Amino acid sequence: MDATNSQVYPWQKQVWETLTGRFPRLGHGLLFYGKKGCGKQAFTQHFLSWVLCLNKQPEGACGVCSSCLWLKSDTHPNYVYISTDEDNKKQNAKIKIEKIRDLQPFVQQTVDGWRIIVIEPAEALNIASANALLKTLEEPGDRVVLILLADHYLKLPATIRSRLQHFALDRISPEQGEEYLKLHLTESMHAQIPLLMNLSNQMPLQALELAQMDWLKRRGDFLQDWQKLVTQKSMPMQYASKWNKELNFVDFIQMFEYLLSDIICVKLNQSVKNIDLQFHPIAEQYDLETLFDLYENLQQFKQLVDQNVQTNLIIDQLFIKLMNVSSS
């Protein structure tokens, strides 16, 4: 976790006041959860810094005591951060049981001050590591706080969830989201705020990231090319070559996934996220089964990247699939 990214966002102030108001009568197990882009990592960093700080201020850690300086240099003896292995950041990577077992000496030792353990993402606990964690949750040491971070808390085993206090960090009103983006986007981007919030599941930090993406300005161009490809049924390699050059693979796949999802939504008479684009002409060219097949292919393509398959070959294959459709 990034020690420099430490803050409480406007929509998290109530949770901050609840937690700091209860201190030191905190539960030893806390679950901070919320959608990607809600700022839960920054909040967690702010909170753990405050708990460990030797000169706490109402708004956060002092930043200058020995504890704060240890945290900044990533050498704090009373703080442990557990995640998936650095060399295994693939989508379904798990937190190994050994990492949880190794916590026992840390939890049981007698030291001055508070001790903090952060586990992120908590969804990466497998059955064995989750069971090992139960022992720590049931027999915590004195002044030990265990913080789990999750996007989706329902993906955690019920046995773990029931032993934690839950705090949602993504309860953001439309007004709060809009106000935050107006402060952090240039005025020329303000008209795009509804679109950005749509594409980011109403999460303003995610919306800020999306605003910087090259593909955001290219969606209309790509949709036009896609329409030509599917109606004319020719030149898939030329289009593939063009988009290989226009966008890097990760950006292209992200853009394509958003657009494909919206085309499926049109077929299902649901609202779309790309509210500034017209999807009906292209949606008419496909049946639902073909669109779901494309979506499945897309997920497979994303996994192939982890296996170092050449991305230009994947794009070539995708454009051929986009062209060879059976009209509904």
Coordinates of C-alpha atoms in Angstrom, one line a residue:
M1 CA 0.0 0.0 0.0
D2 CA 1.2 3.5 -0.8
A3 CA 2.2 5.3 2.4
T4 CA 2.2 8.7 0.6
N5 CA -1.5 8.3 -0.4
S6 CA -3.2 9.0 2.9
Q7 CA -6.4 10.9 3.2
V8 CA -10.1 10.9 4.2
Y9 CA -12.3 11.7 1.3
P10 CA -15.5 13.8 1.9
W11 CA -17.8 10.8 1.6
Q12 CA -15.7 9.0 4.3
K13 CA -15.8 11.6 7.0
Q14 CA -18.6 9.9 8.9
V15 CA -16.7 6.6 9.1
W16 CA -13.6 8.5 10.2
E17 CA -15.5 10.2 13.0
T18 CA -17.1 6.9 14.1
L19 CA -13.8 5.1 14.3
T20 CA -11.7 7.8 15.9
G21 CA -14.6 8.6 18.3
R22 CA -14.6 4.9 19.5
F23 CA -10.8 4.7 19.9
P24 CA -9.3 3.0 21.9
R25 CA -12.4 0.8 22.3
L26 CA -12.0 -0.6 18.7
G27 CA -13.0 -4.1 17.7
H28 CA -9.8 -6.0 16.8
G29 CA -11.2 -7.0 13.4
L30 CA -12.3 -4.3 10.9
L31 CA -13.5 -4.7 7.3
F32 CA -13.2 -1.7 5.0
Y33 CA -15.1 -2.3 1.8
G34 CA -16.2 -0.5 -1.3
K35 CA -16.1 -0.4 -5.1
K36 CA -12.8 0.2 -6.9
G37 CA -12.2 3.9 -7.0
C38 CA -13.8 4.8 -3.7
G39 CA -10.5 5.6 -2.0
K40 CA -10.4 2.8 0.6
Q41 CA -6.6 2.3 0.4
A42 CA -6.0 6.0 1.1
F43 CA -8.5 5.9 4.0
T44 CA -6.9 2.8 5.5
Q45 CA -3.4 4.4 5.3
H46 CA -4.7 7.5 7.0
F47 CA -6.4 5.5 9.7
L48 CA -3.5 3.1 10.5
S49 CA -1.1 6.0 10.6
W50 CA -3.4 7.7 13.1
V51 CA -3.7 4.6 15.3
L52 CA 0.1 4.1 15.4
C53 CA 0.9 7.8 15.8
L54 CA 2.3 8.9 19.2
N55 CA 0.8 12.4 18.9
K56 CA -2.6 11.9 17.3
Q57 CA -4.5 14.9 15.9
P58 CA -8.3 15.0 15.3
E59 CA -7.8 15.1 11.5
G60 CA -5.0 12.5 11.3
A61 CA -1.4 11.4 12.4
C62 CA 1.1 14.1 13.3
G63 CA 3.5 13.1 10.6
V64 CA 6.7 13.9 12.6
C65 CA 6.8 11.4 15.5
S66 CA 9.0 8.3 15.4
S67 CA 6.1 6.1 14.5
C68 CA 5.1 8.4 11.5
L69 CA 8.7 8.5 10.3
W70 CA 9.0 4.7 10.5
L71 CA 5.8 4.4 8.4
K72 CA 7.1 6.8 5.8
S73 CA 10.3 4.8 5.5
D74 CA 8.4 1.5 5.4
T75 CA 10.2 0.2 8.5
H76 CA 7.5 0.2 11.2
P77 CA 8.0 -2.8 13.5
N78 CA 4.3 -2.7 14.5
Y79 CA 2.8 -2.8 11.1
V80 CA 2.4 -5.8 8.7
Y81 CA 0.9 -5.6 5.2
I82 CA -0.2 -8.8 3.5
S83 CA -1.2 -9.2 -0.1
T84 CA -0.8 -11.6 -3.0
D85 CA 2.8 -12.3 -4.1
E86 CA 4.4 -9.5 -6.0
D87 CA 5.3 -11.9 -8.8
N88 CA 1.8 -13.3 -8.9
K89 CA -0.5 -10.3 -9.5
K90 CA -2.8 -12.2 -11.9
Q91 CA -6.5 -11.9 -11.7
N92 CA -7.1 -14.9 -9.5
A93 CA -4.0 -14.9 -7.3
K94 CA -4.5 -16.0 -3.8
I95 CA -3.0 -15.1 -0.4
K96 CA -1.1 -18.2 0.8
I97 CA -1.6 -19.8 4.2
E98 CA 2.0 -19.4 5.1
K99 CA 1.6 -15.6 5.1
I100 CA -1.2 -15.9 7.6
R101 CA 0.6 -18.5 9.8
D102 CA 3.6 -16.2 9.9
L103 CA 1.4 -13.6 11.7
Q104 CA 1.3 -15.6 15.0
P105 CA 4.6 -14.4 16.5
F106 CA 3.7 -10.8 15.6
V107 CA 0.3 -11.1 17.2
Q108 CA 1.5 -12.9 20.3
Q109 CA 4.6 -10.7 21.1
T110 CA 4.4 -8.2 23.9
V111 CA 5.3 -4.7 22.6
D112 CA 4.6 -1.1 23.4
G113 CA 1.9 0.6 21.5
W114 CA -0.6 -0.6 18.9
R115 CA 0.0 -3.2 16.2
I116 CA -1.8 -3.2 12.8
I117 CA -2.2 -5.9 10.2
V118 CA -3.7 -5.0 6.8
I119 CA -4.8 -7.7 4.4
E120 CA -5.6 -6.7 0.9
P121 CA -7.4 -7.8 -1.2
A122 CA -9.3 -9.9 1.4
E123 CA -11.1 -11.7 -1.4
A124 CA -7.7 -13.3 -2.2
L125 CA -7.8 -15.4 1.0
N126 CA -8.3 -19.0 0.0
I127 CA -10.1 -21.6 2.2
A128 CA -6.9 -22.6 4.0
S129 CA -5.6 -19.1 4.6
A130 CA -9.1 -17.9 5.7
N131 CA -9.3 -20.7 8.2
A132 CA -5.9 -19.9 9.6
L133 CA -7.0 -16.2 9.9
L134 CA -9.9 -17.3 12.1
K135 CA -7.5 -18.4 14.8
T136 CA -6.0 -14.9 14.9
L137 CA -9.4 -13.2 14.9
E138 CA -10.6 -15.4 17.8
E139 CA -7.4 -15.0 19.9
P140 CA -6.1 -11.6 19.1
G141 CA -3.3 -10.1 21.1
D142 CA -3.7 -7.0 23.2
R143 CA -3.9 -3.7 21.1
V144 CA -3.9 -5.6 17.8
V145 CA -6.1 -4.3 15.0
L146 CA -6.6 -6.4 11.9
I147 CA -8.0 -4.5 8.9
L148 CA -9.3 -6.4 5.8
L149 CA -9.9 -4.5 2.5
A150 CA -12.3 -5.8 0.0
D151 CA -14.2 -4.6 -3.1
H152 CA -17.0 -7.1 -2.5
Y153 CA -17.4 -8.2 1.1
L154 CA -19.9 -11.0 0.2
K155 CA -17.0 -12.8 -1.5
L156 CA -15.4 -13.3 2.0
P157 CA -16.3 -16.5 3.9
A158 CA -19.2 -15.9 6.3
T159 CA -17.1 -17.2 9.2
I160 CA -14.6 -14.3 8.6
R161 CA -17.3 -11.6 7.9
S162 CA -19.1 -12.5 11.2
R163 CA -16.0 -11.7 13.2
L164 CA -15.4 -8.2 11.7
Q165 CA -17.0 -4.8 12.1
H166 CA -18.0 -3.6 8.6
F167 CA -17.5 -0.1 7.3
A168 CA -18.6 0.9 3.8
L169 CA -16.2 3.5 2.2
D170 CA -18.1 3.9 -1.1
R171 CA -21.4 5.6 0.1
I172 CA -21.1 8.6 -2.3
S173 CA -24.0 10.8 -3.1
P174 CA -24.2 12.1 -6.8
E175 CA -23.7 15.6 -5.4
Q176 CA -20.5 14.6 -3.6
G177 CA -19.2 12.8 -6.7
E178 CA -19.9 15.8 -9.0
E179 CA -18.5 18.3 -6.6
Y180 CA -15.3 16.3 -6.2
L181 CA -14.8 16.0 -10.0
K182 CA -15.5 19.7 -10.6
L183 CA -12.7 20.5 -8.2
H184 CA -10.2 18.1 -9.8
L185 CA -11.1 18.3 -13.6
T186 CA -10.4 21.2 -15.9
E187 CA -13.5 23.2 -16.8
S188 CA -13.5 21.9 -20.3
M189 CA -14.1 18.4 -18.9
H190 CA -17.1 19.4 -16.7
A191 CA -19.6 18.5 -19.4
Q192 CA -18.3 15.0 -19.4
I193 CA -18.8 14.4 -15.6
P194 CA -22.1 12.4 -16.1
L195 CA -20.4 10.2 -18.6
L196 CA -17.3 9.7 -16.4
M197 CA -19.4 8.9 -13.4
N198 CA -21.5 6.4 -15.5
L199 CA -18.3 4.6 -16.7
S200 CA -16.8 4.4 -13.2
N201 CA -19.8 3.0 -11.3
Q202 CA -20.3 6.4 -9.7
M203 CA -16.8 6.3 -8.1
P204 CA -15.2 9.7 -8.5
L205 CA -11.5 8.5 -8.1
Q206 CA -12.1 6.0 -10.9
A207 CA -13.8 8.7 -12.9
L208 CA -10.6 10.9 -12.6
E209 CA -8.5 8.0 -13.9
L210 CA -10.8 7.4 -16.8
A211 CA -10.7 11.1 -17.7
Q212 CA -7.0 10.7 -18.5
M213 CA -7.4 7.7 -20.7
D214 CA -6.6 8.1 -24.4
W215 CA -9.4 5.7 -25.4
L216 CA -12.1 8.0 -24.0
K217 CA -11.7 10.3 -27.0
R218 CA -11.4 7.4 -29.5
R219 CA -14.6 5.5 -28.7
G220 CA -16.7 7.2 -31.4
D221 CA -14.0 6.5 -34.1
F222 CA -13.7 2.9 -33.1
L223 CA -17.5 2.4 -33.1
Q224 CA -17.6 3.8 -36.7
D225 CA -14.9 1.4 -37.8
W226 CA -16.7 -1.5 -36.1
Q227 CA -19.9 -0.5 -37.9
K228 CA -18.2 -0.5 -41.3
L229 CA -16.5 -3.8 -40.6
V230 CA -19.6 -5.6 -39.6
T231 CA -21.8 -4.2 -42.5
Q232 CA -19.2 -4.4 -45.2
K233 CA -17.6 -7.7 -44.0
S234 CA -14.2 -6.8 -45.3
M235 CA -10.7 -5.6 -44.4
P236 CA -10.5 -6.9 -40.8
M237 CA -6.7 -6.9 -40.9
Q238 CA -6.5 -3.2 -41.9
Y239 CA -8.8 -2.2 -39.0
A240 CA -6.8 -4.5 -36.6
S241 CA -3.5 -2.9 -37.7
K242 CA -5.0 0.6 -37.4
W243 CA -6.2 0.0 -33.8
N244 CA -3.0 -1.8 -32.8
K245 CA -1.2 1.5 -33.6
E246 CA -3.9 3.8 -32.1
L247 CA -4.1 2.4 -28.6
N248 CA -2.0 0.1 -26.4
F249 CA -3.5 -3.3 -25.8
V250 CA -4.8 -2.7 -22.3
D251 CA -6.5 0.5 -23.2
F252 CA -8.0 -1.0 -26.3
I253 CA -9.4 -4.0 -24.4
Q254 CA -10.8 -1.7 -21.7
M255 CA -12.6 0.5 -24.3
F256 CA -13.9 -2.6 -26.1
E257 CA -15.3 -4.2 -23.0
Y258 CA -17.2 -1.0 -22.1
L259 CA -18.7 -0.8 -25.6
L260 CA -19.5 -4.5 -25.9
S261 CA -21.3 -4.4 -22.5
D262 CA -23.4 -1.4 -23.7
I263 CA -24.3 -3.2 -27.0
I264 CA -25.5 -6.2 -24.9
C265 CA -27.5 -3.7 -22.7
V266 CA -29.2 -2.3 -25.8
K267 CA -30.2 -5.9 -26.8
L268 CA -31.6 -6.4 -23.3
N269 CA -33.4 -3.0 -23.2
Q270 CA -31.2 -1.8 -20.4
S271 CA -29.6 1.6 -20.0
V272 CA -26.1 2.1 -21.4
K273 CA -23.0 3.7 -19.7
N274 CA -21.6 5.4 -22.8
I275 CA -24.6 7.8 -22.9
D276 CA -23.0 10.0 -25.6
L277 CA -22.9 7.2 -28.2
Q278 CA -25.5 5.6 -30.5
F279 CA -25.4 1.8 -30.3
H280 CA -28.6 0.7 -32.0
P281 CA -27.2 0.4 -35.6
I282 CA -24.4 -1.9 -34.5
A283 CA -26.6 -3.9 -32.1
E284 CA -29.0 -4.7 -34.9
Q285 CA -26.1 -6.6 -36.6
Y286 CA -25.8 -9.2 -33.8
D287 CA -27.9 -11.7 -31.9
L288 CA -27.5 -12.0 -28.2
E289 CA -25.8 -15.4 -28.3
T290 CA -23.0 -14.0 -30.6
L291 CA -22.5 -11.0 -28.3
F292 CA -22.2 -13.2 -25.2
D293 CA -19.7 -15.4 -27.1
L294 CA -17.7 -12.2 -27.9
Y295 CA -17.7 -11.3 -24.2
E296 CA -16.5 -14.8 -23.3
N297 CA -13.7 -14.4 -25.9
L298 CA -12.8 -11.1 -24.5
Q299 CA -12.3 -12.6 -21.0
Q300 CA -10.1 -15.3 -22.6
F301 CA -8.1 -12.7 -24.4
K302 CA -7.4 -10.9 -21.1
Q303 CA -6.0 -14.2 -19.6
L304 CA -3.8 -14.8 -22.7
V305 CA -2.0 -11.6 -22.0
D306 CA -0.8 -13.1 -18.7
Q307 CA 0.7 -15.9 -20.8
N308 CA 2.7 -13.5 -22.9
V309 CA 0.8 -14.2 -26.1
Q310 CA 1.5 -11.5 -28.7
T311 CA -1.2 -8.9 -28.3
N312 CA -1.3 -7.9 -32.0
L313 CA -2.4 -11.5 -32.8
I314 CA -5.2 -11.3 -30.3
I315 CA -6.4 -8.0 -31.9
D316 CA -6.3 -9.6 -35.3
Q317 CA -8.3 -12.6 -34.1
L318 CA -10.8 -10.2 -32.4
F319 CA -11.5 -8.2 -35.6
I320 CA -12.0 -11.4 -37.6
K321 CA -14.6 -12.5 -35.0
L322 CA -16.3 -9.1 -35.1
M323 CA -16.7 -9.4 -38.9
N324 CA -17.9 -13.0 -39.1
V325 CA -21.3 -12.6 -37.5
S326 CA -24.7 -14.0 -38.3
S327 CA -27.2 -11.3 -38.5
S328 CA -30.2 -11.6 -36.2

